[in-house]
PDB file of C-alpha atoms and ligand atoms in Angstrom:
ATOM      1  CA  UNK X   1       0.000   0.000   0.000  1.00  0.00           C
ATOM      2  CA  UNK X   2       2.770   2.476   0.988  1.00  0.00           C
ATOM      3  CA  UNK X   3       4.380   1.600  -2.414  1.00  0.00           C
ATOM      4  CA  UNK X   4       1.252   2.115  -4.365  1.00  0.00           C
ATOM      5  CA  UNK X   5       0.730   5.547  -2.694  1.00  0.00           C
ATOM      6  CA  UNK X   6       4.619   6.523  -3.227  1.00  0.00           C
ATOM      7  CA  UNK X   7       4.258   5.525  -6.875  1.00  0.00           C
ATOM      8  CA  UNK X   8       0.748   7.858  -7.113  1.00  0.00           C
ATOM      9  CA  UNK X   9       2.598  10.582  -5.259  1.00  0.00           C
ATOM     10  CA  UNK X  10       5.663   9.895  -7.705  1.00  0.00           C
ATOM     11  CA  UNK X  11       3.227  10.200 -10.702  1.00  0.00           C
ATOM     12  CA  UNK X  12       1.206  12.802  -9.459  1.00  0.00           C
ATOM     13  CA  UNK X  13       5.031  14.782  -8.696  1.00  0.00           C
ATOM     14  CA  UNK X  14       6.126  13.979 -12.205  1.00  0.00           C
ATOM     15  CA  UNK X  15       2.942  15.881 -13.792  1.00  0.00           C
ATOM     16  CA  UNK X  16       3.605  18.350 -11.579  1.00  0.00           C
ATOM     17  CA  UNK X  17       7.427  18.968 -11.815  1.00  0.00           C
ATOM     18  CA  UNK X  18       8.802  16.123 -14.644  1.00  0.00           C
ATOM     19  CA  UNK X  19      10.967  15.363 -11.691  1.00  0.00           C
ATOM     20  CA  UNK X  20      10.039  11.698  -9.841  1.00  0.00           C
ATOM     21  CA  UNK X  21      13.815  11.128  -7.634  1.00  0.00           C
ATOM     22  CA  UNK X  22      13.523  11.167  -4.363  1.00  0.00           C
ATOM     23  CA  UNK X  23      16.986  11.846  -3.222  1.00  0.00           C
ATOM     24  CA  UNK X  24      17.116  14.875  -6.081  1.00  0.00           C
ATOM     25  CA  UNK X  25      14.322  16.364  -4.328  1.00  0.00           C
ATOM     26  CA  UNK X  26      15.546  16.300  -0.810  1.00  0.00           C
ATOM     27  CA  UNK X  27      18.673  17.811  -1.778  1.00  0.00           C
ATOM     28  CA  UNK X  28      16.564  20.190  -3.569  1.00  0.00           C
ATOM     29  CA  UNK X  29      14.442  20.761  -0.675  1.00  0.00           C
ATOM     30  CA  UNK X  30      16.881  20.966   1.845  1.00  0.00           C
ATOM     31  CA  UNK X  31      18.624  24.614  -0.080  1.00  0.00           C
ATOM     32  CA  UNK X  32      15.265  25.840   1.317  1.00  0.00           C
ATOM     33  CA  UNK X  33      13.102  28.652   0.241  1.00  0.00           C
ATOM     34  CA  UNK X  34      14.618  31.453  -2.218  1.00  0.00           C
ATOM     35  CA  UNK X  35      15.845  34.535   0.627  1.00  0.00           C
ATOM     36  CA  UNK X  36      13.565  37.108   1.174  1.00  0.00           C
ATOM     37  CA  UNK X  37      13.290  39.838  -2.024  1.00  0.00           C
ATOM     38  CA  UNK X  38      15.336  38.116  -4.133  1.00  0.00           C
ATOM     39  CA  UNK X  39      14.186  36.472  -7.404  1.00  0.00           C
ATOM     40  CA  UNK X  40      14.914  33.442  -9.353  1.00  0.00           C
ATOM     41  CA  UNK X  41      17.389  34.567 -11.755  1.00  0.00           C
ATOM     42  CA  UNK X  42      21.036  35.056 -11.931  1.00  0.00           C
ATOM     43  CA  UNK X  43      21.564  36.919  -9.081  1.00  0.00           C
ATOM     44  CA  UNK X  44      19.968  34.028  -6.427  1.00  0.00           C
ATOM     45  CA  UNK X  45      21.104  31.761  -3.763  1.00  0.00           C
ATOM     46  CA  UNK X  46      24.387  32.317  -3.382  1.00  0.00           C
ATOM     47  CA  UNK X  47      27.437  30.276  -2.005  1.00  0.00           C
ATOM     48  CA  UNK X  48      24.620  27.164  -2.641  1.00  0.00           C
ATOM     49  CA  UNK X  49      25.325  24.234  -5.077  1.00  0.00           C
ATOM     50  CA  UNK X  50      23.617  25.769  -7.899  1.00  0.00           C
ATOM     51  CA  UNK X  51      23.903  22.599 -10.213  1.00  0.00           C
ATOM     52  CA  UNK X  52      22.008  20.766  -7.610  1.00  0.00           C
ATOM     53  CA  UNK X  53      19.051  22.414  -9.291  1.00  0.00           C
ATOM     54  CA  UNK X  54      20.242  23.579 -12.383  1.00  0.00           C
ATOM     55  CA  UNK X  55      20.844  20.176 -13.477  1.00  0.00           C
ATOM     56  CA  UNK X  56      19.450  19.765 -16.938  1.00  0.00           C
ATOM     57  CA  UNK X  57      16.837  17.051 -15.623  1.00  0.00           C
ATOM     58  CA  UNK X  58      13.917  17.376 -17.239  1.00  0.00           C
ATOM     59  CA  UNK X  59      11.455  20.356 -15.967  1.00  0.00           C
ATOM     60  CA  UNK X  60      14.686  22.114 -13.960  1.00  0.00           C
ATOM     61  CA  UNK X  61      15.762  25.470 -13.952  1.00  0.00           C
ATOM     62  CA  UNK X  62      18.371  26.353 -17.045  1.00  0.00           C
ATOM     63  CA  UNK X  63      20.993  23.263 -16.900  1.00  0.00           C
ATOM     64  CA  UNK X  64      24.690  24.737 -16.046  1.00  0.00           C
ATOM     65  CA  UNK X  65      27.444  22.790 -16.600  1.00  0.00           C
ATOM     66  CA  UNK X  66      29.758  24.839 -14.017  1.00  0.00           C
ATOM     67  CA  UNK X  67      28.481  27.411 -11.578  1.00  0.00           C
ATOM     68  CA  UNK X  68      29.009  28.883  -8.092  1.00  0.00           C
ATOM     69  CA  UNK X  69      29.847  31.837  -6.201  1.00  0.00           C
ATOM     70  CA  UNK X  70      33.208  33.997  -5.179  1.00  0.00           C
ATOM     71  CA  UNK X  71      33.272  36.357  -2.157  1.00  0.00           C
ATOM     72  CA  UNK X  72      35.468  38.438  -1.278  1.00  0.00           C
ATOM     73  CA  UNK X  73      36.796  37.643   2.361  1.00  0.00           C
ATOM     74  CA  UNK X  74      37.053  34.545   4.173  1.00  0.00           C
ATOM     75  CA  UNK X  75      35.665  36.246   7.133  1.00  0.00           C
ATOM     76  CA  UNK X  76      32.300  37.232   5.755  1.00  0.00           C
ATOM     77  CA  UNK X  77      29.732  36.494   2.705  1.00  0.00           C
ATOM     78  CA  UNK X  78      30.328  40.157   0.157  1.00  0.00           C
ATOM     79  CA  UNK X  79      30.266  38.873  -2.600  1.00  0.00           C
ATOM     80  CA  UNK X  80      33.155  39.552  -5.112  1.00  0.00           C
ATOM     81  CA  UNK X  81      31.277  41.713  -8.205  1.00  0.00           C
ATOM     82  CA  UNK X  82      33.259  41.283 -11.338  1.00  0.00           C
ATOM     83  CA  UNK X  83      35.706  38.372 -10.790  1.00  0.00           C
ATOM     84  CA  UNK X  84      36.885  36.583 -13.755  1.00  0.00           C
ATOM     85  CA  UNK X  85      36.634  33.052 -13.063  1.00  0.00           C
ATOM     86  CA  UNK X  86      38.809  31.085 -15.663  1.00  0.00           C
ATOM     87  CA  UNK X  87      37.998  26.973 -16.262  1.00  0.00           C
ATOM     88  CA  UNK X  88      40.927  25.031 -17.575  1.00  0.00           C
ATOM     89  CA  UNK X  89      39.635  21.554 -19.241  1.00  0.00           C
ATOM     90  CA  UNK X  90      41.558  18.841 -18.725  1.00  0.00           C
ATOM     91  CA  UNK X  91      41.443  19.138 -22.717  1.00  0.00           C
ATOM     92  CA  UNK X  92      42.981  22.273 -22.174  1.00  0.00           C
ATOM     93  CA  UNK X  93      39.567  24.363 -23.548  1.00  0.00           C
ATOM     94  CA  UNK X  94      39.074  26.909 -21.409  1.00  0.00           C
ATOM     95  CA  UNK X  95      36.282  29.345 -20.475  1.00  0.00           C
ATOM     96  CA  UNK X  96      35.770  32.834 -18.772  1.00  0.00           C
ATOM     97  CA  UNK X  97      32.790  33.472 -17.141  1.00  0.00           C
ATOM     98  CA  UNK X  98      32.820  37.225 -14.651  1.00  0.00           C
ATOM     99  CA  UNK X  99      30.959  37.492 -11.488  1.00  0.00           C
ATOM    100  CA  UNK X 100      27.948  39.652 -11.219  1.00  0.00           C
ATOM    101  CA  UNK X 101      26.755  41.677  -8.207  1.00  0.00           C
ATOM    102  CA  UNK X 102      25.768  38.692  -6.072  1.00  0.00           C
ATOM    103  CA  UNK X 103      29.223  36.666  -7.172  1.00  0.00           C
ATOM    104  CA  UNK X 104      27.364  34.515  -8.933  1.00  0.00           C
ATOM    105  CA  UNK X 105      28.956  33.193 -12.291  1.00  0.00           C
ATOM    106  CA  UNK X 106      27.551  30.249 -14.015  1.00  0.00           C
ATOM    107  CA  UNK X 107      28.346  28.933 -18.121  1.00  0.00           C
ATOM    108  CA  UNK X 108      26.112  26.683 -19.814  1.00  0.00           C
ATOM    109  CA  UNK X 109      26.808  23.221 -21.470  1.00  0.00           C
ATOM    110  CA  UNK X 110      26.652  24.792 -24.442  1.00  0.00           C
ATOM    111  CA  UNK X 111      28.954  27.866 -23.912  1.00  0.00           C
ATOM    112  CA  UNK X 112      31.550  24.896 -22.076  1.00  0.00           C
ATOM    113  CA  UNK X 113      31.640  21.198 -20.929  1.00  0.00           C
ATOM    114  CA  UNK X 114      34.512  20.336 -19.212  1.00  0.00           C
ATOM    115  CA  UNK X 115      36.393  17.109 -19.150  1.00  0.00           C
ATOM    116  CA  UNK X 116      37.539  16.731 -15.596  1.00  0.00           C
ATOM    117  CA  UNK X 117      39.515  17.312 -13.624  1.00  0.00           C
ATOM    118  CA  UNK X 118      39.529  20.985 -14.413  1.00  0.00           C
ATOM    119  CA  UNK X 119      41.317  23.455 -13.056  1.00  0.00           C
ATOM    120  CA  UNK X 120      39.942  27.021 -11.636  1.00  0.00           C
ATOM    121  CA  UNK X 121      41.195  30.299 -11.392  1.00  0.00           C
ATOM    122  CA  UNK X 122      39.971  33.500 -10.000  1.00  0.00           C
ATOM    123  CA  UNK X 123      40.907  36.405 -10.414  1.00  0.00           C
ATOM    124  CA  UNK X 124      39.625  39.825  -9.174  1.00  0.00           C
ATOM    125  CA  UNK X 125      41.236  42.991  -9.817  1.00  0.00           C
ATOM    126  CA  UNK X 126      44.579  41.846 -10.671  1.00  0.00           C
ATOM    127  CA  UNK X 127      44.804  39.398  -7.709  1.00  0.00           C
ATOM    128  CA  UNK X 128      44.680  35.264  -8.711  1.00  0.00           C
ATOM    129  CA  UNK X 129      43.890  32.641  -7.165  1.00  0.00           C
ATOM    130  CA  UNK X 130      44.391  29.599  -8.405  1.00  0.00           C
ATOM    131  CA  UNK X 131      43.533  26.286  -7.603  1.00  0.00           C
ATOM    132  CA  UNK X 132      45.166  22.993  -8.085  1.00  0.00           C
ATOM    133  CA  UNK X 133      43.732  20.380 -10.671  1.00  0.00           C
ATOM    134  CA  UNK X 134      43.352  17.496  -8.800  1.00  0.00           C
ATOM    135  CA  UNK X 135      40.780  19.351  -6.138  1.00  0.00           C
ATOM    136  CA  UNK X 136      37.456  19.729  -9.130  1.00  0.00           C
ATOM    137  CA  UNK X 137      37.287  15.869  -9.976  1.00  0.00           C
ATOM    138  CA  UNK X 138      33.800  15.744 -11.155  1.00  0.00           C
ATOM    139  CA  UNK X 139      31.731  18.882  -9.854  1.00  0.00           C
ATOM    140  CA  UNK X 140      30.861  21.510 -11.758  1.00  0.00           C
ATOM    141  CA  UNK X 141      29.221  23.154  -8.376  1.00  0.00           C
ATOM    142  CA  UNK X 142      31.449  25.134  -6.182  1.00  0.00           C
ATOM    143  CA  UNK X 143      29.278  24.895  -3.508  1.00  0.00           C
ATOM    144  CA  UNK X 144      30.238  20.843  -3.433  1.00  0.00           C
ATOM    145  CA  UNK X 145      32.786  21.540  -1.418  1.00  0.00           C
ATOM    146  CA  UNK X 146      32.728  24.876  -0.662  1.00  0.00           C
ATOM    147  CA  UNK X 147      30.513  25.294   2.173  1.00  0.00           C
ATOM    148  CA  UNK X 148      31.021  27.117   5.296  1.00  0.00           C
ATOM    149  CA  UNK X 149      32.031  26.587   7.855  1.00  0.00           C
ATOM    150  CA  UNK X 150      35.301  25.776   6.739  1.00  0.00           C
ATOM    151  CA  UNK X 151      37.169  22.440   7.947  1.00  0.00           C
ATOM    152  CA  UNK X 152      38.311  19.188   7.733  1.00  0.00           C
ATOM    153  CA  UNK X 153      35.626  18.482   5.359  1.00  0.00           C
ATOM    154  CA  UNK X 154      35.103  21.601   3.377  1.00  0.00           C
ATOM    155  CA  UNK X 155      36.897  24.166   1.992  1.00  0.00           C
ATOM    156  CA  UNK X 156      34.790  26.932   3.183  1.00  0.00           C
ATOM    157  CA  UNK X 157      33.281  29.461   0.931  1.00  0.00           C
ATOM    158  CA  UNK X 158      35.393  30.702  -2.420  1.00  0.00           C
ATOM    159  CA  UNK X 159      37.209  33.938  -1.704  1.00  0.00           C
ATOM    160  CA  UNK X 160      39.897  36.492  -3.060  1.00  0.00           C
ATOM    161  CA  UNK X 161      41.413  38.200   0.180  1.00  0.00           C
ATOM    162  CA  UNK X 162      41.475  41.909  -0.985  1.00  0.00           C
ATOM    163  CA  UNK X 163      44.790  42.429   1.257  1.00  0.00           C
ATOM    164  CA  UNK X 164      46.076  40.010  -1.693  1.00  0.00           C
ATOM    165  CA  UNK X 165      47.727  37.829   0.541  1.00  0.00           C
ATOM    166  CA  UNK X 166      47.568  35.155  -1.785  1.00  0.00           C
ATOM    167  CA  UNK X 167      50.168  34.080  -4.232  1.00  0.00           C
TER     168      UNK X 167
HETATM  169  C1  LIG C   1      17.061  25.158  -5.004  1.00  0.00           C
HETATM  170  C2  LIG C   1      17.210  25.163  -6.447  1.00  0.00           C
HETATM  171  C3  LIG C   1      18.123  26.196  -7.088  1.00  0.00           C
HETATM  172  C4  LIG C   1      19.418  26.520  -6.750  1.00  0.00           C
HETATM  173  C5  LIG C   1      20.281  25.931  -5.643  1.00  0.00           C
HETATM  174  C6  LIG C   1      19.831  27.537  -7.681  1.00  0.00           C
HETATM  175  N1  LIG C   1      18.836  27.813  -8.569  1.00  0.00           N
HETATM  176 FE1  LIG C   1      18.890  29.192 -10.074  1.00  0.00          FE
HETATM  177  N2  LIG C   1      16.950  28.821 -10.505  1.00  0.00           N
HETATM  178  C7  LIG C   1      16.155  27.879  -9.881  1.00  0.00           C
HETATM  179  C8  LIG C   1      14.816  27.964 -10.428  1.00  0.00           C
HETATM  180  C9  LIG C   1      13.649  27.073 -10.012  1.00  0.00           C
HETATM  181  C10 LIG C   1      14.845  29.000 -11.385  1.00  0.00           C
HETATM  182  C11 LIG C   1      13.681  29.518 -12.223  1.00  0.00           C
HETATM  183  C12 LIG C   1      13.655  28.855 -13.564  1.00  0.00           C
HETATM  184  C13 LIG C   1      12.506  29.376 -14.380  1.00  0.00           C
HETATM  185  O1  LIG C   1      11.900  30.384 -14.004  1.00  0.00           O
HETATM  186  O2  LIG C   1      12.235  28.760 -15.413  1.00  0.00           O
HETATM  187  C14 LIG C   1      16.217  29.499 -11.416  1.00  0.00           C
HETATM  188  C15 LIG C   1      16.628  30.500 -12.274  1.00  0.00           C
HETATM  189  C16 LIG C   1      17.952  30.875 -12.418  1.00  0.00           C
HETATM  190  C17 LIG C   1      18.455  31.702 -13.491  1.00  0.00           C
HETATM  191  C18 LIG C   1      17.654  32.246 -14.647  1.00  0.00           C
HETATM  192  C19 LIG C   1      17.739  31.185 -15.719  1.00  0.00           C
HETATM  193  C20 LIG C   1      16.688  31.286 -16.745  1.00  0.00           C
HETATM  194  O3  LIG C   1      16.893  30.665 -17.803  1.00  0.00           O
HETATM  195  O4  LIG C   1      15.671  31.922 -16.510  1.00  0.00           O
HETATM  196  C21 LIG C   1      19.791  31.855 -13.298  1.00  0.00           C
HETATM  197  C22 LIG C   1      20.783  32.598 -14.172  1.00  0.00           C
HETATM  198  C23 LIG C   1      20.113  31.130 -12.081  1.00  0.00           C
HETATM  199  N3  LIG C   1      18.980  30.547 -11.578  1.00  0.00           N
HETATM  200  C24 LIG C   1      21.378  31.052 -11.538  1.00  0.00           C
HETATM  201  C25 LIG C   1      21.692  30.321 -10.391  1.00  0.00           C
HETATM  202  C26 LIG C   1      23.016  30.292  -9.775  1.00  0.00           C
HETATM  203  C27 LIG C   1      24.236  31.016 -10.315  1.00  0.00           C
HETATM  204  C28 LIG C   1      22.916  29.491  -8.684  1.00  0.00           C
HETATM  205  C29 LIG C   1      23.999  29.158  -7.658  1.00  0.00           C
HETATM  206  C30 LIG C   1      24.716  30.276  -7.077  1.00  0.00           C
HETATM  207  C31 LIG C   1      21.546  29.004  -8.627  1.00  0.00           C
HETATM  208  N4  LIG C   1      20.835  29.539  -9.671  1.00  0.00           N
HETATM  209  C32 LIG C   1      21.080  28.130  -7.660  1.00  0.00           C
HETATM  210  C33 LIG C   1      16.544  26.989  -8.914  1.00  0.00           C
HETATM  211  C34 LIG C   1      17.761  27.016  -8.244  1.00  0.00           C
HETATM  212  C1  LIG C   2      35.869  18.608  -5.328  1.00  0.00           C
HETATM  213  C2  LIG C   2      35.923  19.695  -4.375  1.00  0.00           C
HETATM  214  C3  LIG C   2      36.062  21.101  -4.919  1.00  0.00           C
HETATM  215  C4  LIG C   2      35.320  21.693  -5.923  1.00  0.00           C
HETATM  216  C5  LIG C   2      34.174  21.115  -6.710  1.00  0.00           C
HETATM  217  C6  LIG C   2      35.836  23.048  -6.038  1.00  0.00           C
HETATM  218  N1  LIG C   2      36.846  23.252  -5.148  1.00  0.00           N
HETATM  219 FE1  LIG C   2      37.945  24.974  -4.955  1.00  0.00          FE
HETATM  220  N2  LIG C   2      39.014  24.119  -3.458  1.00  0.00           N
HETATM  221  C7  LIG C   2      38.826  22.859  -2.953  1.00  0.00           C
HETATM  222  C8  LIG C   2      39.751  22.646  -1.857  1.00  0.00           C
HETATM  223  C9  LIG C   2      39.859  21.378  -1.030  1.00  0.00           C
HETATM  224  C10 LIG C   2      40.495  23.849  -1.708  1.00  0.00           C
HETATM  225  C11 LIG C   2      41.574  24.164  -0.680  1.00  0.00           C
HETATM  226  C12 LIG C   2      42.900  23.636  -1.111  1.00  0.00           C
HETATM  227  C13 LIG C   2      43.425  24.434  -2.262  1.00  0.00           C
HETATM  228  O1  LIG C   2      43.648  25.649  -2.110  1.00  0.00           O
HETATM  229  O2  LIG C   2      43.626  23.849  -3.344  1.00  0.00           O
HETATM  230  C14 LIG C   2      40.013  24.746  -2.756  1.00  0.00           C
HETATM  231  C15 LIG C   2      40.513  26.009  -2.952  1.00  0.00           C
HETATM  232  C16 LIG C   2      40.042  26.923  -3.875  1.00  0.00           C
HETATM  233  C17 LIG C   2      40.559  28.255  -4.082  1.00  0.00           C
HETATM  234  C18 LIG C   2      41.689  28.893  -3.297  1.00  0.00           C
HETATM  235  C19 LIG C   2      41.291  29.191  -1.867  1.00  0.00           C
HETATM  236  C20 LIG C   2      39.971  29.817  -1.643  1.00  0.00           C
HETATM  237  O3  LIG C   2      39.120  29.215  -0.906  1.00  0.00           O
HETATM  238  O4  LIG C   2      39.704  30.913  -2.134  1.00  0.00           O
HETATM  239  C21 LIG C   2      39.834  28.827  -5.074  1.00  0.00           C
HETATM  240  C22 LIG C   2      39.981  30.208  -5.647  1.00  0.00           C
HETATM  241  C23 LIG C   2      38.851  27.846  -5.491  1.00  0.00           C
HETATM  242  N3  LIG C   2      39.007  26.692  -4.746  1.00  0.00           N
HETATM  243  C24 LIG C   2      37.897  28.066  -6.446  1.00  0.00           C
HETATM  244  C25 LIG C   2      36.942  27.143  -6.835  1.00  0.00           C
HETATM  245  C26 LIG C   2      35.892  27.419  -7.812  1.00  0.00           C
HETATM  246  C27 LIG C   2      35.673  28.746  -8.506  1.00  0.00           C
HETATM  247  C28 LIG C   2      35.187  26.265  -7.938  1.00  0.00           C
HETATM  248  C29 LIG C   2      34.007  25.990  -8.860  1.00  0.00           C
HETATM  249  C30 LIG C   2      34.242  26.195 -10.276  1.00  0.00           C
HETATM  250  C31 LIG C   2      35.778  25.274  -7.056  1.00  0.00           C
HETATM  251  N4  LIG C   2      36.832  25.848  -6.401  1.00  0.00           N
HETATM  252  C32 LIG C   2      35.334  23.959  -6.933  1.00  0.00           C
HETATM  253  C33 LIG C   2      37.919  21.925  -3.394  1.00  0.00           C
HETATM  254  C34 LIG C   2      37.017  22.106  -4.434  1.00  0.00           C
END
């Protein structure tokens, strides 16, 4: 019986939503509601996995092939407006994509598909960072591993100290 009703609720989610996967939609539903006065659009959620939406399954948002979110301190969440955020293939194609107000960059499948493992760079206002291959293996979301706090287990949010203490 509790199959039969998971399977109606599946069907009745997929005319709803084309979506029907159960741990897809948890991880979906567990980014929570969109913060208050801010829109879906390019300037939303950020420092979230973006691509844990925007995942080209059928009836999501706009699929993304890499995407994410640079700030500018460690310390706090201002975002970094107008970073260039350079993706090295393992092919060796590359892509640009800049930041916008919120820090959020994202490039499409079509503008970019990268074979993995990639490598990142970011640069804002003459400062790079850059970031060793071997750390995207498989992820075009940031947020994967970039999630505050920082620790053993994350990498904390993507920033470019402005003191440029960086290399
Ligand atoms: C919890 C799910 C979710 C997350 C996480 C998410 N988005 Fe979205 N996004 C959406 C939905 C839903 C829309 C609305 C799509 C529509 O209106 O057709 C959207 C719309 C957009 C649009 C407009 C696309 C279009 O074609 O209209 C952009 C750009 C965008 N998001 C960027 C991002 C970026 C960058 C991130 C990460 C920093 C992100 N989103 C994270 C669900 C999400
Ligand atoms: C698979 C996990 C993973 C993914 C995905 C990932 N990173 Fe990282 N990143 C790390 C780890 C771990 C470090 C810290 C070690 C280092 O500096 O290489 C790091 C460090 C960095 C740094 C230097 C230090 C900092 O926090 O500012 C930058 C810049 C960076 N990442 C950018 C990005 C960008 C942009 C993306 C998305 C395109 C991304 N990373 C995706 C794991 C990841």
């Amino acid at each position: 019986m509790r199959t039969l009703l998971f399977i109606a609720a599946c069907l009745a989610a997929t005319l709803a939503s084309l979506s029907c996967d159960p741990v897809h939609d948890s991880a979906v539903d567990a980014l929570g509601a969109e913060a208050p006065g801010v829109s879906k659009g390019p300037k939303h959620r950020p420092g979230q996995p973006c691509i844990t939406c925007h995942d080209g399954s059928l009836g999501s948002p706009q699929h993304f092939s890499v995407a994410g979110t640079i700030f500018l301190n460690q310390e706090d969440l201002t975002p970094a407006n107008g970073a260039t955020v350079t993706l090295i293939s393992a092919d060796n194609n590359t892509a640009q994509a800049v930041t916008n107000s919120a820090g959020n960059f994202y490039v499409t499948p079509q503008q970019f598909t990268p074979a993995y493992p990639m490598k990142v760079t970011v640069d804002y206002t003459g400062r790079v960072r850059a970031k060793m291959t071997s750390h995207v293996g498989r992820d075009g979301s940031c947020a994967d591993c970039h999630t505050d706090p920082a620790g053993p287990t994350s990498a904390g949010h993507v920033f470019v100290p402005v003191d440029g203490v960086t290399p």
